[in-house]
Short mmCIF file of C-alpha atoms in Angstrom, two decimals:
data_model
loop_
_atom_site.label_atom_id
_atom_site.label_comp_id
_atom_site.label_asym_id
_atom_site.label_seq_id
_atom_site.Cartn_x
_atom_site.Cartn_y
_atom_site.Cartn_z
CA MET A 1 44.22 -16.50 -13.12
CA ASN A 2 41.75 -13.61 -13.64
CA GLU A 3 44.68 -10.86 -14.16
CA ILE A 4 45.41 -12.46 -16.79
CA LEU A 5 42.11 -13.33 -17.91
CA GLU A 6 41.50 -9.00 -17.30
CA THR A 7 44.35 -8.49 -19.65
CA LEU A 8 42.82 -10.43 -22.83
CA PRO A 9 40.48 -7.77 -24.80
CA GLY A 10 36.88 -9.13 -24.80
CA THR A 11 36.89 -11.13 -22.57
CA THR A 12 35.46 -10.13 -18.92
CA THR A 13 36.26 -12.48 -15.41
CA GLN A 14 32.36 -10.78 -14.56
CA SER A 15 29.87 -12.77 -13.30
CA LEU A 16 27.61 -13.63 -16.02
CA GLN A 17 24.61 -12.03 -13.12
CA SER A 18 24.22 -9.59 -11.74
CA ASP A 19 25.41 -7.67 -8.71
CA GLU A 20 21.36 -6.65 -7.74
CA PRO A 21 20.21 -9.71 -5.60
CA LYS A 22 18.00 -12.29 -6.87
CA PRO A 23 14.08 -11.90 -6.15
CA GLU A 24 13.65 -14.84 -3.63
CA ALA A 25 13.25 -18.14 -5.97
CA LYS A 26 8.91 -18.53 -5.07
CA THR A 27 8.52 -21.51 -3.64
CA ARG A 28 6.48 -24.52 -3.88
CA ASP A 29 3.01 -22.93 -2.91
CA GLU A 30 3.43 -19.96 -4.58
CA PHE A 31 3.49 -22.12 -7.97
CA ASP A 32 0.37 -23.62 -6.25
CA VAL A 33 -2.26 -23.00 -8.88
CA GLU A 34 -5.82 -24.25 -7.63
CA ILE A 35 -6.76 -27.37 -9.81
CA ASP A 36 -10.48 -27.28 -10.94
CA GLY A 37 -11.11 -29.87 -13.18
CA THR A 38 -9.49 -30.83 -16.02
CA VAL A 39 -9.04 -28.18 -18.20
CA GLY A 40 -9.05 -28.37 -22.74
CA GLN A 41 -10.10 -31.16 -24.47
CA PRO A 42 -10.00 -34.64 -22.26
CA PHE A 43 -13.38 -35.95 -24.58
CA VAL A 44 -13.10 -37.47 -28.25
CA ASP A 45 -15.97 -39.01 -30.24
CA ASN A 46 -16.26 -42.46 -30.10
CA PRO A 47 -13.10 -43.56 -28.34
CA LYS A 48 -11.32 -46.51 -27.66
CA MET A 49 -10.12 -46.71 -23.87
CA SER A 50 -12.12 -44.46 -21.50
CA SER A 51 -11.76 -43.70 -17.70
CA ARG A 52 -15.07 -41.27 -15.60
CA ASN A 53 -14.16 -40.50 -11.92
CA CYS A 54 -12.00 -42.84 -11.52
CA ASP A 55 -9.60 -42.20 -7.93
CA VAL A 56 -7.00 -43.94 -7.00
CA PHE A 57 -5.77 -45.70 -3.12
CA TYR A 58 -3.04 -46.98 -2.25
CA ALA A 59 -4.71 -48.05 1.15
CA GLU A 60 -5.18 -44.54 3.14
CA LYS A 61 -3.75 -42.73 0.84
CA GLN A 62 -4.86 -41.26 -2.74
CA ALA A 63 -2.62 -41.57 -5.69
CA ILE A 64 -5.75 -40.37 -8.10
CA PHE A 65 -8.37 -38.08 -7.55
CA ASP A 66 -11.12 -37.83 -9.90
CA VAL A 67 -9.12 -38.62 -13.90
CA ASN A 68 -11.60 -38.14 -16.08
CA VAL A 69 -9.60 -38.89 -20.01
CA ASP A 70 -11.25 -40.70 -23.00
CA ILE A 71 -7.98 -42.30 -25.69
CA GLY A 72 -8.79 -41.57 -29.33
CA ARG A 73 -8.53 -44.58 -31.44
CA ASN A 74 -5.45 -45.17 -33.46
CA GLU A 75 -3.63 -41.86 -31.86
CA ILE A 76 -0.52 -41.65 -29.60
CA ILE A 77 -2.01 -39.89 -26.43
CA ALA A 78 1.22 -39.37 -24.26
CA MET A 79 1.29 -38.31 -19.98
CA ILE A 80 3.78 -35.88 -18.91
CA GLY A 81 3.85 -34.40 -15.28
CA PRO A 82 6.14 -34.35 -12.13
CA SER A 83 7.48 -37.79 -10.27
CA GLY A 84 4.63 -38.90 -8.25
CA CYS A 85 2.38 -36.94 -9.80
CA GLY A 86 -0.12 -40.39 -10.60
CA LYS A 87 0.57 -40.60 -14.62
CA SER A 88 2.25 -44.45 -14.21
CA THR A 89 -0.36 -44.99 -11.89
CA TYR A 90 -3.41 -44.07 -14.53
CA LEU A 91 -1.42 -45.93 -17.14
CA ARG A 92 -1.56 -49.12 -14.96
CA VAL A 93 -4.90 -48.52 -14.14
CA LEU A 94 -6.34 -49.40 -17.72
CA ASN A 95 -4.69 -52.93 -17.73
CA ARG A 96 -5.24 -54.04 -14.17
CA MET A 97 -2.16 -53.92 -13.31
CA ASN A 98 -2.50 -52.11 -10.43
CA ASP A 99 -4.79 -55.30 -9.78
CA THR A 100 -1.14 -57.26 -8.56
CA ILE A 101 -0.57 -54.65 -5.61
CA PRO A 102 -3.01 -55.40 -2.47
CA ILE A 103 -3.28 -52.96 -1.19
CA CYS A 104 -4.20 -50.57 -4.54
CA ARG A 105 -7.78 -49.81 -5.11
CA THR A 106 -9.52 -48.21 -8.23
CA THR A 107 -12.66 -47.00 -8.30
CA GLY A 108 -14.33 -45.66 -11.33
CA THR A 109 -15.53 -47.10 -14.20
CA HIS A 110 -13.34 -47.61 -16.90
CA THR A 111 -14.03 -49.18 -20.80
CA LEU A 112 -12.55 -50.53 -23.92
CA ASP A 113 -14.78 -50.02 -27.15
CA GLY A 114 -17.87 -49.21 -23.98
CA GLU A 115 -16.88 -52.23 -22.84
CA ASP A 116 -16.45 -52.21 -18.16
CA ILE A 117 -13.27 -53.59 -18.16
CA TYR A 118 -13.49 -53.81 -14.16
CA ALA A 119 -16.64 -56.09 -14.82
CA LYS A 120 -16.59 -58.42 -12.14
CA ASP A 121 -16.50 -61.48 -15.32
CA GLN A 122 -13.38 -59.58 -16.96
CA ASP A 123 -10.49 -61.92 -16.99
CA PRO A 124 -7.55 -59.26 -15.66
CA VAL A 125 -5.39 -61.94 -17.82
CA LEU A 126 -7.48 -61.95 -21.50
CA LEU A 127 -7.70 -57.93 -20.96
CA ARG A 128 -4.13 -57.98 -20.55
CA ALA A 129 -3.54 -59.49 -24.02
CA ARG A 130 -6.15 -56.25 -25.31
CA VAL A 131 -4.41 -53.76 -23.08
CA GLY A 132 -0.81 -54.99 -23.38
CA MET A 133 2.26 -53.07 -21.77
CA VAL A 134 5.66 -51.90 -22.65
CA PHE A 135 7.69 -51.17 -19.44
CA GLN A 136 10.56 -48.61 -18.76
CA LYS A 137 13.11 -50.78 -18.33
CA PRO A 138 13.72 -53.83 -21.22
CA ASN A 139 12.45 -57.12 -19.53
CA PRO A 140 12.72 -59.65 -21.63
CA PHE A 141 11.98 -62.89 -20.68
CA PRO A 142 15.29 -65.66 -19.69
CA LYS A 143 14.90 -67.96 -23.11
CA SER A 144 15.50 -67.47 -26.68
CA ILE A 145 14.63 -64.12 -28.96
CA TYR A 146 12.17 -66.44 -30.32
CA ASP A 147 10.88 -67.89 -27.46
CA ASN A 148 10.56 -64.36 -26.14
CA VAL A 149 7.93 -63.32 -28.90
CA ALA A 150 6.40 -66.86 -29.07
CA TYR A 151 5.67 -67.12 -25.05
CA GLY A 152 1.99 -65.04 -25.30
CA PRO A 153 0.50 -66.66 -28.37
CA ARG A 154 1.22 -70.25 -26.86
CA LEU A 155 -0.59 -68.84 -23.75
CA HIS A 156 -3.24 -68.19 -25.46
CA GLY A 157 -3.09 -70.96 -28.03
CA LEU A 158 -3.06 -68.16 -31.08
CA THR A 159 -1.85 -70.18 -33.33
CA SER A 160 -2.26 -73.82 -33.95
CA ASN A 161 1.28 -75.50 -35.67
CA ARG A 162 5.16 -74.27 -35.69
CA SER A 163 4.61 -72.81 -38.70
CA GLU A 164 2.09 -71.07 -37.94
CA LEU A 165 3.61 -69.59 -34.86
CA ASP A 166 7.42 -68.87 -36.77
CA ASP A 167 5.41 -66.80 -39.30
CA LEU A 168 3.70 -64.40 -36.99
CA VAL A 169 7.18 -64.50 -34.43
CA GLU A 170 8.73 -63.29 -38.07
CA ALA A 171 5.96 -60.82 -38.56
CA SER A 172 5.40 -59.40 -34.71
CA LEU A 173 9.59 -58.83 -35.00
CA THR A 174 9.46 -57.27 -38.00
CA LYS A 175 6.46 -55.45 -36.36
CA ALA A 176 9.04 -54.33 -34.33
CA GLY A 177 12.28 -53.06 -36.72
CA LEU A 178 14.07 -55.85 -35.02
CA PHE A 179 13.78 -59.17 -37.51
CA LYS A 180 16.62 -58.11 -40.12
CA GLU A 181 19.14 -57.81 -36.63
CA VAL A 182 18.15 -60.95 -35.02
CA LYS A 183 16.73 -62.97 -37.94
CA ASP A 184 20.06 -65.33 -38.19
CA ASP A 185 20.14 -65.23 -33.80
CA LEU A 186 15.88 -66.78 -33.24
CA GLN A 187 17.10 -69.00 -30.94
CA LYS A 188 20.36 -67.24 -28.98
CA PRO A 189 18.52 -65.43 -25.60
CA GLY A 190 17.71 -62.69 -25.66
CA THR A 191 19.42 -60.96 -22.07
CA GLY A 192 22.29 -61.52 -25.17
CA LEU A 193 20.86 -57.97 -27.25
CA SER A 194 22.25 -54.36 -26.62
CA GLY A 195 18.87 -52.19 -25.04
CA GLY A 196 16.93 -50.44 -27.21
CA GLN A 197 17.04 -54.70 -29.44
CA GLN A 198 15.97 -55.43 -25.73
CA GLN A 199 13.15 -52.57 -25.89
CA ARG A 200 12.49 -53.52 -28.92
CA LEU A 201 12.03 -57.06 -28.66
CA CYS A 202 9.01 -56.61 -25.78
CA ILE A 203 7.60 -54.30 -27.91
CA ALA A 204 7.57 -57.89 -30.36
CA ARG A 205 6.18 -59.52 -27.86
CA ALA A 206 3.65 -57.09 -27.26
CA ILE A 207 2.46 -56.80 -30.19
CA ALA A 208 2.38 -61.20 -31.04
CA VAL A 209 -0.72 -61.41 -28.40
CA ASP A 210 -2.34 -58.98 -31.35
CA PRO A 211 -3.29 -56.44 -28.62
CA GLU A 212 -5.82 -53.42 -29.19
CA VAL A 213 -3.83 -50.99 -26.83
CA ILE A 214 -0.33 -49.82 -25.83
CA LEU A 215 0.65 -48.84 -23.02
CA MET A 216 4.53 -47.81 -23.08
CA ASP A 217 5.58 -46.18 -19.35
CA GLU A 218 8.38 -44.47 -20.48
CA PRO A 219 10.08 -46.85 -23.57
CA THR A 220 13.31 -45.50 -24.17
CA SER A 221 14.29 -43.61 -20.79
CA ALA A 222 17.21 -45.88 -20.84
CA LEU A 223 18.06 -45.57 -24.59
CA ASP A 224 20.94 -43.75 -26.07
CA PRO A 225 19.54 -40.93 -28.16
CA ILE A 226 19.73 -43.29 -31.67
CA ALA A 227 18.15 -46.41 -30.14
CA THR A 228 15.70 -43.84 -29.05
CA ALA A 229 15.01 -42.34 -32.33
CA ILE A 230 14.31 -45.68 -33.99
CA ILE A 231 11.52 -47.11 -31.25
CA GLU A 232 9.78 -42.96 -31.80
CA GLU A 233 10.05 -44.44 -35.68
CA LEU A 234 8.56 -47.31 -34.76
CA MET A 235 5.78 -45.75 -32.50
CA ASP A 236 4.65 -43.96 -35.43
CA ASP A 237 3.92 -46.86 -37.60
CA LEU A 238 2.29 -48.84 -34.90
CA LYS A 239 -0.13 -46.14 -34.89
CA GLU A 240 -1.46 -47.44 -37.99
CA SER A 241 -2.36 -51.03 -36.32
CA TYR A 242 -3.13 -49.90 -32.41
CA THR A 243 -4.01 -47.11 -29.69
CA ILE A 244 -1.21 -45.49 -27.90
CA ALA A 245 -0.91 -44.24 -24.68
CA ILE A 246 2.72 -43.28 -23.26
CA VAL A 247 3.79 -41.95 -19.96
CA THR A 248 7.20 -40.47 -20.49
CA HIS A 249 9.62 -38.41 -18.24
CA SER A 250 11.11 -36.20 -21.57
CA MET A 251 8.93 -33.38 -23.49
CA GLN A 252 10.16 -33.56 -25.81
CA GLN A 253 9.31 -37.27 -26.75
CA ALA A 254 5.94 -36.15 -25.85
CA ALA A 255 5.74 -33.64 -28.19
CA ARG A 256 7.46 -35.23 -31.16
CA VAL A 257 5.68 -38.29 -30.81
CA SER A 258 2.20 -38.09 -29.78
CA GLN A 259 -1.40 -36.53 -30.90
CA ARG A 260 -2.24 -35.80 -27.49
CA THR A 261 -0.72 -34.72 -24.07
CA ALA A 262 -2.13 -34.81 -21.07
CA TYR A 263 -0.86 -33.16 -17.76
CA PHE A 264 -1.07 -34.58 -14.17
CA HIS A 265 -0.05 -32.99 -11.24
CA LEU A 266 -0.28 -34.12 -7.75
CA GLY A 267 -2.46 -37.01 -9.07
CA ARG A 268 -5.45 -34.34 -10.94
CA LEU A 269 -5.33 -34.02 -14.52
CA VAL A 270 -4.90 -30.61 -14.92
CA GLU A 271 -5.41 -30.57 -19.24
CA VAL A 272 -5.61 -32.66 -21.28
CA ASN A 273 -5.49 -31.28 -25.30
CA ASP A 274 -3.80 -31.59 -28.56
CA THR A 275 -0.10 -32.19 -28.28
CA ASP A 276 0.04 -28.76 -30.80
CA LYS A 277 -1.56 -26.38 -28.40
CA VAL A 278 0.46 -28.21 -25.74
CA PHE A 279 3.54 -26.80 -26.20
CA THR A 280 2.79 -23.33 -27.81
CA ASN A 281 -0.01 -22.16 -26.22
CA PRO A 282 -1.34 -24.40 -22.74
CA GLU A 283 -4.00 -23.47 -21.07
CA HIS A 284 -3.28 -23.59 -17.36
CA GLN A 285 -1.22 -22.01 -15.91
CA LEU A 286 -0.08 -25.93 -13.84
CA THR A 287 1.03 -26.29 -18.12
CA GLU A 288 2.83 -23.84 -18.90
CA ASN A 289 4.71 -23.95 -16.03
CA TYR A 290 6.09 -27.79 -16.17
CA ILE A 291 6.74 -27.84 -19.67
CA THR A 292 8.47 -24.46 -19.40
CA GLY A 293 10.59 -25.22 -16.88
CA ARG A 294 9.49 -23.41 -14.18
CA PHE A 295 9.21 -25.76 -11.89
CA GLY A 296 9.20 -25.44 -8.17
CA MET B 1 2.86 -14.18 -18.23
CA GLU B 2 6.52 -13.61 -16.54
CA LEU B 3 9.89 -14.28 -18.44
CA GLY B 4 11.84 -15.31 -15.14
CA GLN B 5 11.25 -18.19 -12.79
CA HIS B 6 12.76 -21.12 -14.45
CA ILE B 7 14.57 -23.15 -12.56
CA SER B 8 17.68 -23.22 -14.19
CA GLN B 9 18.37 -19.38 -13.94
CA ARG B 10 20.55 -18.83 -16.27
CA TYR B 11 18.39 -20.02 -18.96
CA ASP B 12 16.55 -17.35 -17.03
CA GLN B 13 18.99 -14.76 -17.70
CA GLU B 14 19.72 -15.36 -21.21
CA LEU B 15 16.01 -14.80 -22.28
CA GLU B 16 16.45 -11.97 -20.45
CA ASP B 17 19.35 -10.25 -21.95
CA ILE B 18 17.73 -11.53 -25.13
CA ARG B 19 14.62 -8.99 -24.43
CA ASN B 20 17.03 -6.03 -23.02
CA GLN B 21 18.90 -6.50 -26.34
CA VAL B 22 15.56 -6.30 -27.95
CA LEU B 23 14.63 -3.21 -26.11
CA LYS B 24 18.57 -1.14 -26.86
CA MET B 25 17.75 -2.32 -30.78
CA GLY B 26 14.13 -1.28 -30.16
CA GLY B 27 15.57 2.26 -28.86
CA LEU B 28 18.06 3.00 -31.37
CA VAL B 29 15.25 1.89 -33.95
CA GLU B 30 13.51 4.92 -32.30
CA LYS B 31 15.96 7.61 -32.06
CA GLN B 32 16.81 7.08 -35.40
CA ALA B 33 13.73 7.79 -36.98
CA GLU B 34 12.64 10.39 -34.65
CA ASN B 35 16.60 12.40 -35.56
CA ALA B 36 14.89 11.06 -40.06
CA VAL B 37 12.09 13.13 -39.83
CA LYS B 38 13.74 15.56 -37.00
CA ALA B 39 16.11 15.92 -40.75
CA LEU B 40 14.16 16.17 -42.93
CA LEU B 41 10.88 19.06 -40.96
CA ASP B 42 14.39 21.10 -40.02
CA ARG B 43 15.94 21.44 -43.61
CA ASP B 44 19.42 19.98 -40.74
CA ALA B 45 21.46 18.36 -44.10
CA GLU B 46 24.17 17.18 -40.98
CA LEU B 47 21.65 15.00 -38.88
CA ALA B 48 20.39 13.52 -41.62
CA GLU B 49 24.06 12.67 -42.68
CA GLU B 50 23.98 10.91 -39.09
CA VAL B 51 21.14 8.78 -39.88
CA ALA B 52 21.68 7.63 -43.22
CA SER B 53 25.12 6.57 -41.54
CA THR B 54 23.79 4.55 -38.24
CA ASP B 55 21.72 2.64 -40.01
CA TYR B 56 25.17 -0.04 -39.86
CA LYS B 57 24.29 -0.20 -36.56
CA ILE B 58 21.43 -1.89 -36.23
CA ASN B 59 21.99 -4.11 -38.74
CA LYS B 60 24.77 -5.17 -36.30
CA MET B 61 22.09 -5.60 -33.42
CA GLU B 62 20.20 -7.92 -35.61
CA VAL B 63 22.54 -10.58 -36.26
CA GLU B 64 23.37 -10.22 -33.01
CA ILE B 65 19.89 -11.34 -31.35
CA ASP B 66 19.24 -13.81 -34.57
CA ASP B 67 22.69 -15.72 -33.56
CA GLU B 68 21.70 -15.73 -29.90
CA CYS B 69 17.92 -17.14 -30.38
CA THR B 70 19.46 -20.10 -32.65
CA ARG B 71 21.48 -20.33 -30.00
CA VAL B 72 18.51 -20.01 -27.21
CA ILE B 73 16.34 -22.42 -29.48
CA ALA B 74 19.49 -25.09 -30.18
CA ARG B 75 20.62 -25.75 -26.55
CA ARG B 76 16.90 -25.04 -24.85
CA GLN B 77 14.01 -26.25 -26.86
CA PRO B 78 12.06 -23.55 -25.34
CA ALA B 79 8.51 -24.08 -25.45
CA ALA B 80 5.12 -22.22 -25.31
CA SER B 81 5.77 -18.89 -23.91
CA ASP B 82 9.28 -19.23 -24.09
CA LEU B 83 9.36 -20.70 -28.05
CA ARG B 84 5.78 -18.08 -28.30
CA LEU B 85 9.36 -14.73 -26.81
CA ILE B 86 11.68 -16.36 -29.32
CA ILE B 87 9.74 -16.74 -32.32
CA ALA B 88 8.24 -13.16 -31.37
CA VAL B 89 11.00 -11.82 -30.90
CA ILE B 90 12.77 -12.53 -34.40
CA LYS B 91 9.99 -11.29 -36.04
CA VAL B 92 10.48 -8.59 -34.32
CA ILE B 93 14.01 -7.55 -35.08
CA THR B 94 13.77 -8.06 -38.61
CA ASP B 95 10.84 -5.41 -38.60
CA LEU B 96 12.80 -3.26 -36.21
CA GLU B 97 15.78 -3.90 -38.64
CA ARG B 98 13.58 -2.19 -41.99
CA ILE B 99 12.37 0.05 -39.84
CA GLY B 100 16.11 1.25 -39.42
CA ASP B 101 16.57 0.99 -43.65
CA GLU B 102 12.89 3.23 -43.98
CA ALA B 103 14.48 5.78 -41.48
CA GLU B 104 18.15 5.37 -43.46
CA LYS B 105 15.75 6.20 -46.81
CA ILE B 106 14.46 9.50 -45.05
CA GLY B 107 17.87 10.45 -43.88
CA VAL B 108 18.41 10.18 -47.49
CA TYR B 109 16.17 12.02 -48.95
CA SER B 110 16.02 14.91 -46.91
CA ILE B 111 20.03 15.54 -47.05
CA LYS B 112 19.07 15.99 -50.94
CA LEU B 113 15.88 18.10 -49.49
CA ALA B 114 17.61 20.37 -47.16
CA LYS B 115 20.39 20.93 -49.86
CA LYS B 116 17.44 22.73 -52.27
CA LYS B 117 17.26 26.22 -51.56
CA VAL B 118 13.20 26.57 -52.95
CA SER B 119 10.92 23.98 -51.11
CA ASN B 120 8.56 26.49 -51.22
CA GLY B 121 7.31 24.30 -47.23
CA MET B 122 5.58 21.18 -48.58
CA HIS B 123 7.73 18.91 -46.27
CA TYR B 124 5.45 20.71 -42.96
CA ASP B 125 3.52 18.96 -45.06
CA LEU B 126 4.72 15.74 -43.43
CA THR B 127 4.48 16.76 -39.63
CA HIS B 128 1.30 15.72 -38.63
CA LEU B 129 1.91 12.11 -40.54
CA SER B 130 5.09 11.79 -39.01
CA LYS B 131 3.52 12.31 -35.54
CA LEU B 132 1.22 9.77 -36.65
CA VAL B 133 3.84 6.75 -37.02
CA LEU B 134 6.59 8.25 -34.38
CA ALA B 135 4.10 7.75 -32.17
CA MET B 136 2.31 3.82 -33.64
CA LEU B 137 5.94 3.19 -32.81
CA HIS B 138 6.83 4.44 -29.46
CA ASP B 139 3.46 2.96 -28.56
CA SER B 140 4.50 -0.84 -30.53
CA LEU B 141 7.88 -0.86 -28.59
CA ASP B 142 6.49 0.09 -25.22
CA ALA B 143 3.25 -2.75 -25.89
CA PHE B 144 5.96 -5.03 -26.27
CA ALA B 145 8.71 -3.77 -23.23
CA ARG B 146 5.03 -4.40 -21.59
CA LEU B 147 4.00 -7.51 -23.08
CA ASP B 148 0.64 -5.48 -23.26
CA ASP B 149 -1.70 -6.86 -25.46
CA GLU B 150 -4.66 -4.50 -24.44
CA GLN B 151 -2.26 -1.41 -26.24
CA ALA B 152 -0.99 -3.18 -28.74
CA LEU B 153 -4.49 -4.64 -30.33
CA LYS B 154 -4.83 -0.56 -30.02
CA ILE B 155 -2.15 0.17 -32.13
CA VAL B 156 -3.55 -2.12 -35.08
CA GLY B 157 -6.76 -0.51 -35.47
CA LYS B 158 -3.97 2.76 -36.15
CA ASN B 159 -3.31 1.84 -39.26
CA GLU B 160 -6.54 3.27 -41.44
CA ILE B 161 -5.46 6.68 -39.43
CA ILE B 162 -2.69 6.46 -41.43
CA ASN B 163 -3.92 5.42 -44.78
CA LYS B 164 -6.41 8.63 -44.70
CA GLU B 165 -2.92 10.67 -43.79
CA ILE B 166 -1.10 9.28 -46.63
CA ASN B 167 -4.36 9.66 -49.61
CA SER B 168 -4.68 13.50 -48.21
CA LEU B 169 -1.38 13.88 -48.50
CA THR B 170 -1.30 12.61 -52.10
CA ARG B 171 -3.79 15.07 -53.07
CA LEU B 172 -1.66 17.43 -51.46
CA LEU B 173 1.29 17.02 -53.77
CA ILE B 174 -0.41 16.96 -56.77
CA THR B 175 -1.31 19.87 -56.28
CA HIS B 176 1.92 21.24 -55.31
CA MET B 177 3.34 19.74 -58.87
CA MET B 178 0.16 21.28 -60.85
CA GLU B 179 0.50 24.62 -60.33
CA ASP B 180 4.16 24.85 -60.28
CA THR B 181 6.43 21.63 -62.93
CA ARG B 182 9.34 22.92 -61.08
CA ASN B 183 8.17 21.43 -57.35
CA ILE B 184 8.02 17.61 -59.03
CA LYS B 185 11.48 16.47 -58.19
CA ASN B 186 11.21 17.79 -55.06
CA ALA B 187 7.77 16.56 -54.61
CA LEU B 188 8.31 12.98 -54.84
CA ARG B 189 11.79 12.68 -52.96
CA ILE B 190 8.15 14.03 -50.19
CA ASN B 191 5.76 11.90 -51.43
CA TRP B 192 9.06 8.96 -50.74
CA CYS B 193 9.76 10.39 -46.98
CA ALA B 194 5.67 9.88 -46.40
CA ARG B 195 6.04 6.30 -47.85
CA SER B 196 8.63 5.85 -45.92
CA LEU B 197 6.96 6.68 -43.19
CA GLU B 198 3.89 4.65 -43.70
CA ARG B 199 6.21 1.59 -44.22
CA ILE B 200 7.40 2.49 -40.69
CA GLY B 201 3.56 3.16 -39.54
CA ASP B 202 3.25 -0.67 -41.29
CA HIS B 203 6.25 -2.18 -39.34
CA SER B 204 4.60 -0.57 -35.76
CA ARG B 205 1.31 -3.10 -36.96
CA ASN B 206 3.16 -5.60 -37.19
CA ILE B 207 5.64 -5.50 -33.79
CA SER B 208 1.36 -5.14 -32.07
CA GLU B 209 0.31 -8.17 -33.47
CA TYR B 210 3.80 -9.96 -32.16
CA VAL B 211 2.95 -8.85 -29.47
CA VAL B 212 -0.55 -10.33 -28.73
CA PHE B 213 0.77 -13.50 -30.26
CA LEU B 214 3.54 -13.50 -27.11
CA ALA B 215 0.99 -12.73 -24.78
CA LYS B 216 -2.21 -14.70 -25.94
CA GLY B 217 -0.65 -17.68 -28.44
CA LYS B 218 -3.03 -16.11 -31.19
CA ASP B 219 -1.72 -15.28 -34.62
CA ILE B 220 -3.56 -12.11 -35.51
CA ARG B 221 -1.79 -11.42 -38.45
CA HIS B 222 -3.68 -11.12 -42.23
CA THR B 223 -7.52 -10.70 -40.21
CA ASP B 224 -9.50 -7.75 -41.31
CA ILE B 225 -10.17 -5.32 -38.39
CA ASP B 226 -13.15 -5.68 -37.81
CA THR B 227 -13.09 -9.08 -36.91
CA ILE B 228 -10.04 -8.27 -34.51
CA ARG B 229 -12.29 -5.37 -33.00
CA ALA B 230 -15.48 -7.28 -32.73
CA GLU B 231 -13.07 -10.21 -31.13
CA TYR B 232 -11.88 -8.20 -28.20
CA ASN B 233 -14.65 -5.46 -27.92
CA LEU B 234 -12.44 -2.37 -29.13
CA ASP B 235 -13.93 0.49 -29.28
CA ASP B 236 -14.30 2.09 -32.90
CA GLU B 237 -12.81 5.55 -32.08
CA ASP B 238 -9.18 4.45 -32.58
#
């Protein structure tokens, strides 16, 4: 085969790699740069949510080390970092989802509009109505589309009669960009929708209880690019009324949707900066290595 | 900053290839500029002819590197220092191509100047200026090759000297023209060459500015030199 190729003009069978021996790939250790606090601008004026001295432990193992950060009003903040860096764990701190894991222990001060969300008299269920969550895998209840969205409002008694509930369901589905597609099928099971529609149904379910903050944990990683684009477009609309924190493995997604980006590394918050800055001229070497694909 | 160490070795290779191509193009452009100046000062019509007919190679390289950069952007979505590298390269090669054009112009004038029997040594007045400009071009390419933003910043300041040199050269040429009106045609040609040299200096300055952008992420274009000096603690002597 090679002999034939070599007779053709303009082709070469030589490998693209040069003959010189490649320098040994750097090991992880050599990339380990000192992390001394968070660089950039982790704090904002008049934050919606705010964490100080946040440590999280799973039994004896510490997953998050001294995270201090603010989440601004009506902003989308993206949290990026390699697997196991603590970004999802931190996200779950914000609506006390970690409370559901018995061995998990959270310390530090966490506030929503200045109010301590870990206070003794704080009801986690009510907190989660104010700080909603959308997960990686769309997880509609095995109920009709209507009942999926109506579930939260019924639980919290947000409406007094059927027609109010109808209006709320329609409004939520409309905000989630799904109403037109399902308006004739509201009684069909939510699990029968496509993946992208299911995820939008989950977003509709989250916004039906009129939350103030929406946490999204890799909301589009199970979706195709079109469904992803629709969700991203939706996030842009939603940020007018809500504050959004999104954990994503797609750096391009973080670059596209967020105003600020937080980079986590081995349980520490390394850098928080404007997204524009992070993707053109990050301050910390570790951030640079990660977003340019230089991780060992 | 370093170019290599991506998880994808092929990506490393692609960026390295682009950088090497730019350095090669820079080498060719520098050679063209040197030859143009040599042809001008030595009244070497043959060399001038060669310069004028070699510019197409530079143009071809610009298109090729541009293509490669477009491909990398489409396929790799470079970020941070990689993104700055690609953006800087796209800009650098535009300036390199223009320097090539100026060298070609000097070549064309030099053909005409070399054929004139009398030129009463006016072209020697360009010796100092051309030395300055060629050094500036060389240093800016060197700064790019070594990603040396400190050297690049020093070059940015050199533009002032070139402007002063051009002013005194213009006065000199006017004197020549007033002495003997038959000198005017050639004096103008010399003046056009000086103009081209000045442009080469400007483009070299631009390249140095892109080196600072590449290394530090700071855009220092259209910033006056005193502000830059203050910010980077540069000495005034440059």
